[in-house]
Amino acid sequence: MPTTDAAEIRRVLRQVLAEALDRDVPELTEDLRLFADLALDSTDVIELLMTLERSMGLKVDPDGLAAGALETVGTLTDYIAACLARAQEPVG
Amino acid sequence: MLHLHAVAPFVPEHSVAIEDLRVPIGLSEAEYQLFTRFLGLERIATATGLTTFDMLLAAGREALAGTDRSKVRYLIHAHAVQHVAPPQLRLAHSLREGLGLGGARSFAMSHQSCVAGLYALKVAELLLGAQPAGSTALLLTGEKIFSPLVQHLPGTTITGDAAAAVLVGLDGPGDAVIGRAHRTLGEFHRSRDMPPAQQRRYHHVYIDALVSVMRDAVRDAGLELEDVSLVLPHNVNRFSWVAAATALPIPLDRVYLENIPKFGHCYCCDPFVNLTTARAQGAVHPGDPVLMVSGGQGATFGAVVVRIAEGTRRHD
C-alpha cells in the first residue's frame, strides 16, 4: 500500500522530478516553492502528478489542486498525502 | 452612469473538441491532459467560413435591432490581438458602414489584450459625457482566431471564435455600471516573449493581481465581496478561477464557469457572452450586482461591477 508519510512522499517526488526533468533536483524541503525555487511550470507539475497517479495510485482532484496545493513542496506533499488517504478509504 | 442597453453575443454553433486540435496546434500528450483534465477545457468555438467582420456585424445588428441608430455617436471595436485584419480593410469603418451608423465615429482599440472589451466601457462612458443626452455608443468586442500562434497559449488556454456587441448610453434602461478597476503590470509587457524566470514571476503574481482588481472594483461600487451575486469571468481556464475564488475568498459556485468547457477562451468578449448566457439561464436576477472580470497578456487586469436591470433586452 502506498505511504502517506510526508518524508517518503518527498523522496518519491524528488526521484520522479529528476526523471521527468532529466536533471538533478535538490533535496526537497517543505518550504521550497515549486515555480520560483524549482523552476517548474504548470505542464511540468501536471506531468509529475500524472506519473504519481500511475506509480502511487493516487487520483488527482483538479479543483483541490488549484486551491493552493502548488505553492510549495510542503503544500503539494500534503495534497498528495490527502489524495492517497482518500484512495485507501474502504469503499461501500 | 453608463448603462448597457443591449448585450448581443455572437457565438458560432460549431465547436471543435480539443482532441481534434492536437495535431493542428501541436499539443503534446502532457499539454492535452493539462487542458482537458486540469484546466477544464473541452471544446473550442469555431466560426468556420466566417471572418471577424461577419461575426461583429451579426452581433452589432442584433444589439441595434429596434433602436434609433442616429443616436449612436461612436462605434468602438475592442480587440485583443493587435492585428485582426489587413490594414487596407479599415475594419471599424467597414462595420460602421455595414451597420448604417453614418452619424458615428468609428475606431478600434487594443493593447489591453483580453481586458480591451471591459476597458472600452470606460472609454465609451468618457466619450459619451461630451455628447448630447440620449447619445449611445456601440461597443464591438471579439475576433476570429486566424492562426495557431494566437490559438494556443501554452500551459494556459486555447482560444475560440466569438464576438459580442454592447449598446451603451449614459441614461437607462439597462444594466448599470456601478464600479470598476483597471491595472497594468507593465514589467510583463513582453508577454510570451518574456524569459522563463519572468514568466514564472508573472504566473506567481497573476492570481494576486486578478483578485486585487476584483476587490478594488467592488469597493469602487461601494459594496462588499459578499454582496456580489455572481462573477462573470474570462474563460481562460477553470483552474485559475478556482485559485482566485480560494484567494478572495468566495464560494466557487459564485463564479460562472459554465462556458469554459463549451467555447474555450474567446479573447475579450468572454464576460459579455457570460453575462448573456447567465441571464438566459436565470443565474442573475434584477437588482443583482455582478462582477465582470478579465486579465490579459501584457499584463492587464480589469473588473467592472454591473447591477442587473429589470427588463434589459435579452439576446438568448
Tab-separated table of C-alpha atoms in Angstrom:
chain	number	residue	atom	x	y	z
A	1	MET	CA	0.000	0.000	0.000
A	2	PRO	CA	1.460	3.450	-0.909
A	3	THR	CA	2.696	5.504	2.020
A	4	THR	CA	1.127	8.762	3.182
A	5	ASP	CA	4.263	9.635	5.159
A	6	ALA	CA	5.480	13.122	4.174
A	7	ALA	CA	9.187	12.284	4.092
A	8	GLU	CA	8.574	9.255	1.903
A	9	ILE	CA	6.350	11.286	-0.450
A	10	ARG	CA	9.106	13.907	-0.762
A	11	ARG	CA	11.616	11.168	-1.577
A	12	VAL	CA	9.379	9.798	-4.356
A	13	LEU	CA	8.662	13.339	-5.586
A	14	ARG	CA	12.374	14.072	-5.900
A	15	GLN	CA	13.001	10.853	-7.800
A	16	VAL	CA	10.085	11.391	-10.214
A	17	LEU	CA	11.005	15.044	-10.719
A	18	ALA	CA	14.607	14.206	-11.583
A	19	GLU	CA	13.412	11.659	-14.149
A	20	ALA	CA	10.759	13.948	-15.618
A	21	LEU	CA	13.067	16.955	-15.877
A	22	ASP	CA	16.159	14.938	-16.728
A	23	ARG	CA	18.286	16.941	-14.293
A	24	ASP	CA	19.453	16.826	-10.707
A	25	VAL	CA	16.887	18.015	-8.198
A	26	PRO	CA	17.999	19.298	-4.788
A	27	GLU	CA	16.740	17.684	-1.630
A	28	LEU	CA	13.144	18.741	-1.258
A	29	THR	CA	12.389	20.727	1.860
A	30	GLU	CA	8.858	21.739	2.783
A	31	ASP	CA	9.250	25.449	2.089
A	32	LEU	CA	10.727	25.133	-1.420
A	33	ARG	CA	8.428	26.885	-3.898
A	34	LEU	CA	7.567	24.791	-6.950
A	35	PHE	CA	7.594	27.591	-9.521
A	36	ALA	CA	10.030	30.141	-8.108
A	37	ASP	CA	12.649	27.865	-6.496
A	38	LEU	CA	12.391	24.659	-8.512
A	39	ALA	CA	11.686	26.482	-11.803
A	40	LEU	CA	8.792	24.193	-12.672
A	41	ASP	CA	5.997	25.290	-14.974
A	42	SER	CA	2.396	24.119	-14.877
A	43	THR	CA	2.964	21.447	-17.533
A	44	ASP	CA	5.893	20.039	-15.507
A	45	VAL	CA	3.682	19.775	-12.442
A	46	ILE	CA	0.889	18.060	-14.359
A	47	GLU	CA	3.369	15.570	-15.824
A	48	LEU	CA	4.646	14.937	-12.331
A	49	LEU	CA	1.159	14.320	-10.962
A	50	MET	CA	0.227	12.005	-13.808
A	51	THR	CA	3.385	9.993	-13.159
A	52	LEU	CA	2.450	9.796	-9.477
A	53	GLU	CA	-1.054	8.665	-10.404
A	54	ARG	CA	0.478	5.763	-12.270
A	55	SER	CA	3.177	4.896	-9.735
A	56	MET	CA	1.468	5.636	-6.399
A	57	GLY	CA	-2.179	5.017	-7.232
A	58	LEU	CA	-3.442	8.459	-6.244
A	59	LYS	CA	-6.346	10.140	-8.021
A	60	VAL	CA	-5.847	13.870	-8.551
A	61	ASP	CA	-8.768	16.233	-7.944
A	62	PRO	CA	-8.038	19.307	-10.130
A	63	ASP	CA	-10.174	21.726	-8.077
A	64	GLY	CA	-8.374	20.717	-4.896
A	65	LEU	CA	-5.105	21.230	-6.695
A	66	ALA	CA	-5.977	24.796	-7.624
A	67	ALA	CA	-6.688	25.750	-4.037
A	68	GLY	CA	-3.099	26.408	-3.005
A	69	ALA	CA	-1.613	22.911	-3.395
A	70	LEU	CA	1.038	24.058	-5.855
A	71	GLU	CA	2.660	26.723	-3.681
A	72	THR	CA	5.456	24.717	-2.070
A	73	VAL	CA	6.804	21.200	-1.739
A	74	GLY	CA	5.032	21.090	1.636
A	75	THR	CA	1.583	22.006	0.287
A	76	LEU	CA	1.989	19.570	-2.606
A	77	THR	CA	3.081	16.805	-0.223
A	78	ASP	CA	0.036	17.442	1.999
A	79	TYR	CA	-2.191	17.351	-1.066
A	80	ILE	CA	-0.698	14.053	-2.292
A	81	ALA	CA	-0.990	12.534	1.204
A	82	ALA	CA	-4.680	13.536	1.333
A	83	CYS	CA	-5.309	12.058	-2.145
A	84	LEU	CA	-3.573	8.813	-1.137
A	85	ALA	CA	-5.526	8.619	2.130
A	86	ARG	CA	-8.786	9.036	0.195
A	87	ALA	CA	-7.704	6.362	-2.287
A	88	GLN	CA	-7.127	3.961	0.610
A	89	GLU	CA	-10.509	4.513	2.275
A	90	PRO	CA	-12.690	1.400	2.156
A	91	VAL	CA	-15.460	1.632	-0.421
A	92	GLY	CA	-19.072	0.545	0.219
B	1	MET	CA	-23.532	56.366	-15.111
B	2	LEU	CA	-23.094	54.008	-18.028
B	3	HIS	CA	-25.928	51.600	-18.846
B	4	LEU	CA	-25.816	48.539	-21.059
B	5	HIS	CA	-28.905	48.962	-23.217
B	6	ALA	CA	-28.380	45.686	-25.028
B	7	VAL	CA	-25.796	42.916	-24.990
B	8	ALA	CA	-25.756	40.641	-28.028
B	9	PRO	CA	-23.215	37.831	-28.319
B	10	PHE	CA	-22.268	36.019	-31.466
B	11	VAL	CA	-21.068	32.525	-30.620
B	12	PRO	CA	-20.818	30.133	-33.570
B	13	GLU	CA	-22.908	26.969	-33.399
B	14	HIS	CA	-19.918	24.856	-34.330
B	15	SER	CA	-17.187	23.850	-31.911
B	16	VAL	CA	-14.191	21.522	-32.099
B	17	ALA	CA	-13.060	19.041	-29.445
B	18	ILE	CA	-9.557	19.698	-28.136
B	19	GLU	CA	-8.755	16.116	-29.116
B	20	ASP	CA	-9.186	17.215	-32.747
B	21	LEU	CA	-6.915	20.232	-32.266
B	22	ARG	CA	-3.954	18.232	-31.005
B	23	VAL	CA	-2.256	17.990	-34.385
B	24	PRO	CA	-3.204	21.420	-35.841
B	25	ILE	CA	-1.898	23.358	-32.851
B	26	GLY	CA	0.791	20.862	-31.829
B	27	LEU	CA	-0.243	19.772	-28.333
B	28	SER	CA	1.965	17.279	-26.512
B	29	GLU	CA	0.268	14.477	-24.568
B	30	ALA	CA	1.058	16.266	-21.301
B	31	GLU	CA	-0.462	19.519	-22.546
B	32	TYR	CA	-3.554	17.741	-23.834
B	33	GLN	CA	-4.010	16.220	-20.379
B	34	LEU	CA	-3.315	19.605	-18.795
B	35	PHE	CA	-6.015	21.355	-20.817
B	36	THR	CA	-8.700	18.682	-20.614
B	37	ARG	CA	-8.198	17.225	-17.134
B	38	PHE	CA	-6.795	20.100	-15.140
B	39	LEU	CA	-7.778	23.352	-16.844
B	40	GLY	CA	-11.388	22.391	-17.595
B	41	LEU	CA	-11.367	22.959	-21.363
B	42	GLU	CA	-13.228	20.553	-23.654
B	43	ARG	CA	-14.497	22.188	-26.850
B	44	ILE	CA	-13.499	25.366	-28.686
B	45	ALA	CA	-15.972	27.631	-30.530
B	46	THR	CA	-15.110	27.680	-34.218
B	47	ALA	CA	-16.695	30.022	-36.770
B	48	THR	CA	-15.866	28.051	-39.901
B	49	GLY	CA	-16.168	30.156	-43.040
B	50	LEU	CA	-16.774	33.409	-41.172
B	51	THR	CA	-14.492	36.397	-40.694
B	52	THR	CA	-14.086	38.814	-37.805
B	53	PHE	CA	-16.156	41.279	-39.842
B	54	ASP	CA	-19.000	38.751	-40.257
B	55	MET	CA	-19.128	37.968	-36.539
B	56	LEU	CA	-19.017	41.587	-35.421
B	57	LEU	CA	-21.614	42.619	-37.999
B	58	ALA	CA	-24.035	39.907	-36.836
B	59	ALA	CA	-23.602	40.857	-33.179
B	60	GLY	CA	-23.899	44.568	-33.967
B	61	ARG	CA	-27.132	44.114	-35.914
B	62	GLU	CA	-28.627	42.180	-33.019
B	63	ALA	CA	-27.681	44.837	-30.458
B	64	LEU	CA	-29.045	47.643	-32.633
B	65	ALA	CA	-32.326	45.938	-33.544
B	66	GLY	CA	-35.233	48.266	-32.920
B	67	THR	CA	-33.093	51.175	-31.736
B	68	ASP	CA	-32.596	54.667	-33.150
B	69	ARG	CA	-29.273	54.360	-34.987
B	70	SER	CA	-28.996	58.124	-35.416
B	71	LYS	CA	-28.229	58.382	-31.687
B	72	VAL	CA	-25.123	56.196	-31.992
B	73	ARG	CA	-22.150	58.585	-31.749
B	74	TYR	CA	-19.346	56.041	-31.535
B	75	LEU	CA	-18.566	52.601	-32.831
B	76	ILE	CA	-15.674	51.088	-30.879
B	77	HIS	CA	-14.068	47.814	-31.905
B	78	ALA	CA	-12.146	46.451	-28.925
B	79	HIS	CA	-9.928	43.518	-29.738
B	80	ALA	CA	-7.173	41.531	-28.006
B	81	VAL	CA	-4.774	40.592	-30.797
B	82	GLN	CA	-3.285	43.794	-32.172
B	83	HIS	CA	-3.648	42.966	-35.866
B	84	VAL	CA	-7.002	41.382	-36.647
B	85	ALA	CA	-7.369	42.400	-40.296
B	86	PRO	CA	-5.191	43.641	-43.152
B	87	PRO	CA	-4.655	47.418	-42.756
B	88	GLN	CA	-6.391	48.235	-46.031
B	89	LEU	CA	-9.616	46.643	-44.807
B	90	ARG	CA	-10.356	49.504	-42.350
B	91	LEU	CA	-12.460	47.158	-40.240
B	92	ALA	CA	-14.091	49.677	-37.885
B	93	HIS	CA	-15.005	51.929	-40.810
B	94	SER	CA	-16.474	48.998	-42.746
B	95	LEU	CA	-18.517	47.959	-39.711
B	96	ARG	CA	-19.864	51.490	-39.357
B	97	GLU	CA	-20.968	51.379	-42.981
B	98	GLY	CA	-22.359	47.875	-42.693
B	99	LEU	CA	-24.399	48.762	-39.618
B	100	GLY	CA	-25.756	52.008	-41.059
B	101	LEU	CA	-24.151	54.185	-38.397
B	102	GLY	CA	-23.395	57.221	-40.580
B	103	GLY	CA	-23.586	59.571	-37.583
B	104	ALA	CA	-20.999	57.675	-35.581
B	105	ARG	CA	-17.244	57.993	-35.356
B	106	SER	CA	-15.549	54.637	-35.551
B	107	PHE	CA	-12.256	53.460	-34.154
B	108	ALA	CA	-10.566	50.372	-32.801
B	109	MET	CA	-8.645	49.858	-29.593
B	110	SER	CA	-6.338	47.088	-28.408
B	111	HIS	CA	-3.154	46.988	-26.256
B	112	GLN	CA	-5.268	45.840	-23.335
B	113	SER	CA	-5.354	42.252	-24.590
B	114	CYS	CA	-8.317	40.390	-23.140
B	115	VAL	CA	-9.305	43.343	-20.964
B	116	ALA	CA	-9.949	45.517	-24.047
B	117	GLY	CA	-13.694	44.821	-24.001
B	118	LEU	CA	-14.166	45.873	-20.386
B	119	TYR	CA	-11.814	48.828	-20.802
B	120	ALA	CA	-13.855	50.046	-23.780
B	121	LEU	CA	-16.793	50.546	-21.416
B	122	LYS	CA	-14.735	53.174	-19.620
B	123	VAL	CA	-13.733	54.816	-22.893
B	124	ALA	CA	-17.362	54.892	-24.048
B	125	GLU	CA	-18.507	56.462	-20.784
B	126	LEU	CA	-15.878	59.194	-21.032
B	127	LEU	CA	-16.692	59.960	-24.672
B	128	LEU	CA	-20.450	59.997	-24.179
B	129	GLY	CA	-20.036	62.534	-21.383
B	130	ALA	CA	-19.294	65.147	-24.053
B	131	GLN	CA	-22.289	64.232	-26.236
B	132	PRO	CA	-25.942	65.338	-26.101
B	133	ALA	CA	-28.275	63.491	-23.737
B	134	GLY	CA	-29.592	60.265	-25.208
B	135	SER	CA	-26.450	59.567	-27.220
B	136	THR	CA	-25.254	55.992	-27.405
B	137	ALA	CA	-22.124	54.067	-28.369
B	138	LEU	CA	-21.846	50.638	-29.902
B	139	LEU	CA	-19.041	48.550	-28.494
B	140	LEU	CA	-17.980	45.582	-30.623
B	141	THR	CA	-15.681	43.046	-28.998
B	142	GLY	CA	-14.114	39.879	-30.260
B	143	GLU	CA	-12.262	38.454	-33.182
B	144	LYS	CA	-11.666	35.418	-35.326
B	145	ILE	CA	-8.695	33.251	-34.465
B	146	PHE	CA	-6.574	33.461	-37.594
B	147	SER	CA	-3.510	31.422	-36.639
B	148	PRO	CA	-2.423	28.575	-34.330
B	149	LEU	CA	0.094	31.088	-32.974
B	150	VAL	CA	-2.711	33.001	-31.248
B	151	GLN	CA	-4.912	29.992	-30.546
B	152	HIS	CA	-2.583	28.080	-28.264
B	153	LEU	CA	-1.318	29.880	-25.182
B	154	PRO	CA	0.994	27.200	-23.758
B	155	GLY	CA	0.042	25.939	-20.339
B	156	THR	CA	-2.796	28.443	-20.092
B	157	THR	CA	-5.639	28.207	-22.600
B	158	ILE	CA	-6.893	27.560	-26.115
B	159	THR	CA	-8.817	30.365	-27.759
B	160	GLY	CA	-12.019	30.257	-29.776
B	161	ASP	CA	-14.038	32.432	-32.134
B	162	ALA	CA	-16.765	34.671	-30.725
B	163	ALA	CA	-17.900	38.285	-30.599
B	164	ALA	CA	-20.266	40.462	-28.615
B	165	ALA	CA	-21.930	43.801	-29.274
B	166	VAL	CA	-22.916	46.101	-26.442
B	167	LEU	CA	-25.058	49.200	-26.978
B	168	VAL	CA	-24.361	51.645	-24.156
B	169	GLY	CA	-25.618	55.049	-23.034
B	170	LEU	CA	-25.362	57.306	-20.012
B	171	ASP	CA	-29.097	57.030	-19.427
B	172	GLY	CA	-31.088	53.876	-18.792
B	173	PRO	CA	-32.625	51.499	-19.354
B	174	GLY	CA	-30.229	48.605	-18.896
B	175	ASP	CA	-27.718	47.087	-16.545
B	176	ALA	CA	-25.863	49.896	-14.756
B	177	VAL	CA	-22.072	50.059	-14.453
B	178	ILE	CA	-21.595	50.960	-10.780
B	179	GLY	CA	-17.903	50.262	-10.195
B	180	ARG	CA	-14.691	49.428	-11.976
B	181	ALA	CA	-10.964	48.970	-11.573
B	182	HIS	CA	-8.162	48.507	-14.074
B	183	ARG	CA	-4.487	47.790	-13.612
B	184	THR	CA	-1.500	47.166	-15.874
B	185	LEU	CA	1.684	45.481	-14.697
B	186	GLY	CA	3.982	46.862	-17.347
B	187	GLU	CA	7.028	44.844	-16.352
B	188	PHE	CA	5.354	41.848	-18.021
B	189	HIS	CA	4.647	43.640	-21.311
B	190	ARG	CA	6.712	41.180	-23.362
B	191	SER	CA	4.125	38.542	-22.676
B	192	ARG	CA	5.065	35.302	-24.433
B	193	ASP	CA	8.495	36.700	-25.226
B	194	MET	CA	9.409	37.041	-21.560
B	195	PRO	CA	12.365	34.957	-20.386
B	196	PRO	CA	11.412	31.873	-18.326
B	197	ALA	CA	12.223	33.432	-14.956
B	198	GLN	CA	9.956	36.384	-15.700
B	199	GLN	CA	7.220	34.051	-16.962
B	200	ARG	CA	7.342	32.263	-13.627
B	201	ARG	CA	7.174	35.564	-11.763
B	202	TYR	CA	4.125	36.539	-13.824
B	203	HIS	CA	2.383	33.261	-13.030
B	204	HIS	CA	3.212	33.843	-9.402
B	205	VAL	CA	1.617	37.325	-9.244
B	206	TYR	CA	-1.273	36.632	-11.642
B	207	ILE	CA	-3.870	35.467	-9.115
B	208	ASP	CA	-2.971	38.192	-6.612
B	209	ALA	CA	-3.310	40.873	-9.299
B	210	LEU	CA	-6.607	39.458	-10.535
B	211	VAL	CA	-8.052	39.246	-7.036
B	212	SER	CA	-6.810	42.729	-6.202
B	213	VAL	CA	-8.547	44.351	-9.163
B	214	MET	CA	-11.757	42.475	-8.313
B	215	ARG	CA	-11.665	43.787	-4.748
B	216	ASP	CA	-10.973	47.329	-5.974
B	217	ALA	CA	-13.927	47.284	-8.386
B	218	VAL	CA	-16.278	46.049	-5.662
B	219	ARG	CA	-15.003	48.766	-3.323
B	220	ASP	CA	-15.475	51.353	-6.093
B	221	ALA	CA	-19.118	50.264	-6.284
B	222	GLY	CA	-19.495	50.801	-2.536
B	223	LEU	CA	-20.111	47.104	-1.991
B	224	GLU	CA	-18.553	44.191	-0.143
B	225	LEU	CA	-17.463	40.967	-1.835
B	226	GLU	CA	-20.329	39.051	-0.251
B	227	ASP	CA	-22.765	41.426	-1.993
B	228	VAL	CA	-21.637	40.212	-5.432
B	229	SER	CA	-24.113	37.616	-6.630
B	230	LEU	CA	-22.018	36.224	-9.476
B	231	VAL	CA	-18.571	36.667	-11.012
B	232	LEU	CA	-18.627	36.641	-14.810
B	233	PRO	CA	-15.030	35.845	-15.704
B	234	HIS	CA	-12.938	35.423	-18.778
B	235	ASN	CA	-12.953	31.798	-19.905
B	236	VAL	CA	-9.191	31.235	-19.887
B	237	ASN	CA	-9.435	28.136	-17.718
B	238	ARG	CA	-11.220	26.722	-14.684
B	239	PHE	CA	-8.047	26.209	-12.676
B	240	SER	CA	-7.199	29.896	-12.293
B	241	TRP	CA	-10.739	30.710	-11.156
B	242	VAL	CA	-10.688	28.023	-8.500
B	243	ALA	CA	-7.457	29.597	-7.281
B	244	ALA	CA	-8.968	33.115	-7.416
B	245	ALA	CA	-12.131	32.042	-5.590
B	246	THR	CA	-9.972	30.462	-2.885
B	247	ALA	CA	-7.808	33.571	-2.575
B	248	LEU	CA	-10.670	36.092	-2.349
B	249	PRO	CA	-12.320	34.050	-0.733
B	250	ILE	CA	-15.736	33.439	-2.289
B	251	PRO	CA	-17.617	30.174	-2.859
B	252	LEU	CA	-16.748	28.618	-6.206
B	253	ASP	CA	-20.435	28.431	-7.130
B	254	ARG	CA	-20.431	32.238	-7.306
B	255	VAL	CA	-18.060	32.134	-10.274
B	256	TYR	CA	-19.778	31.439	-13.582
B	257	LEU	CA	-17.705	28.709	-15.229
B	258	GLU	CA	-20.377	27.196	-17.493
B	259	ASN	CA	-18.889	28.314	-20.778
B	260	ILE	CA	-15.244	27.334	-20.282
B	261	PRO	CA	-15.755	23.722	-21.475
B	262	LYS	CA	-18.172	24.781	-24.237
B	263	PHE	CA	-16.372	27.619	-26.006
B	264	GLY	CA	-12.829	27.983	-24.677
B	265	HIS	CA	-11.407	31.459	-24.168
B	266	CYS	CA	-12.838	33.889	-26.710
B	267	TYR	CA	-10.488	36.756	-26.023
B	268	CYS	CA	-12.028	39.999	-24.805
B	269	CYS	CA	-15.712	39.128	-25.280
B	270	ASP	CA	-15.944	36.356	-22.649
B	271	PRO	CA	-17.517	38.432	-19.829
B	272	PHE	CA	-20.214	39.764	-22.172
B	273	VAL	CA	-21.007	36.304	-23.552
B	274	ASN	CA	-21.157	35.043	-19.981
B	275	LEU	CA	-23.487	37.865	-18.914
B	276	THR	CA	-25.908	36.892	-21.665
B	277	THR	CA	-25.917	33.158	-21.054
B	278	ALA	CA	-26.075	33.620	-17.265
B	279	ARG	CA	-29.144	35.824	-17.731
B	280	ALA	CA	-30.738	33.331	-20.101
B	281	GLN	CA	-30.174	30.540	-17.569
B	282	GLY	CA	-31.686	32.555	-14.721
B	283	ALA	CA	-28.333	32.708	-12.934
B	284	VAL	CA	-28.645	36.502	-12.493
B	285	HIS	CA	-31.701	38.472	-11.403
B	286	PRO	CA	-32.815	42.117	-11.449
B	287	GLY	CA	-31.032	44.071	-8.730
B	288	ASP	CA	-28.093	41.642	-8.530
B	289	PRO	CA	-24.621	43.186	-8.604
B	290	VAL	CA	-22.409	41.038	-10.805
B	291	LEU	CA	-18.668	41.342	-11.309
B	292	MET	CA	-17.282	41.057	-14.837
B	293	VAL	CA	-13.565	40.276	-14.800
B	294	SER	CA	-10.762	39.724	-17.249
B	295	GLY	CA	-6.995	39.504	-17.327
B	296	GLY	CA	-4.816	39.820	-20.388
B	297	GLN	CA	-1.329	39.162	-21.592
B	298	GLY	CA	0.933	42.038	-21.204
B	299	ALA	CA	-0.186	42.172	-18.273
B	300	THR	CA	-3.579	43.820	-17.878
B	301	PHE	CA	-6.374	43.292	-15.386
B	302	GLY	CA	-9.893	44.743	-15.324
B	303	ALA	CA	-13.097	44.315	-13.324
B	304	VAL	CA	-16.466	46.013	-13.750
B	305	VAL	CA	-19.424	45.817	-11.362
B	306	VAL	CA	-22.802	45.867	-13.095
B	307	ARG	CA	-26.195	45.997	-11.418
B	308	ILE	CA	-28.645	43.828	-13.331
B	309	ALA	CA	-31.702	45.735	-14.536
B	310	GLU	CA	-35.305	44.787	-14.824
B	311	GLY	CA	-36.347	44.253	-18.412
B	312	THR	CA	-32.979	44.634	-20.137
B	313	ARG	CA	-33.231	43.393	-23.688
B	314	ARG	CA	-32.290	39.755	-23.791
B	315	HIS	CA	-30.496	38.042	-26.599
B	316	ASP	CA	-30.556	34.399	-25.607
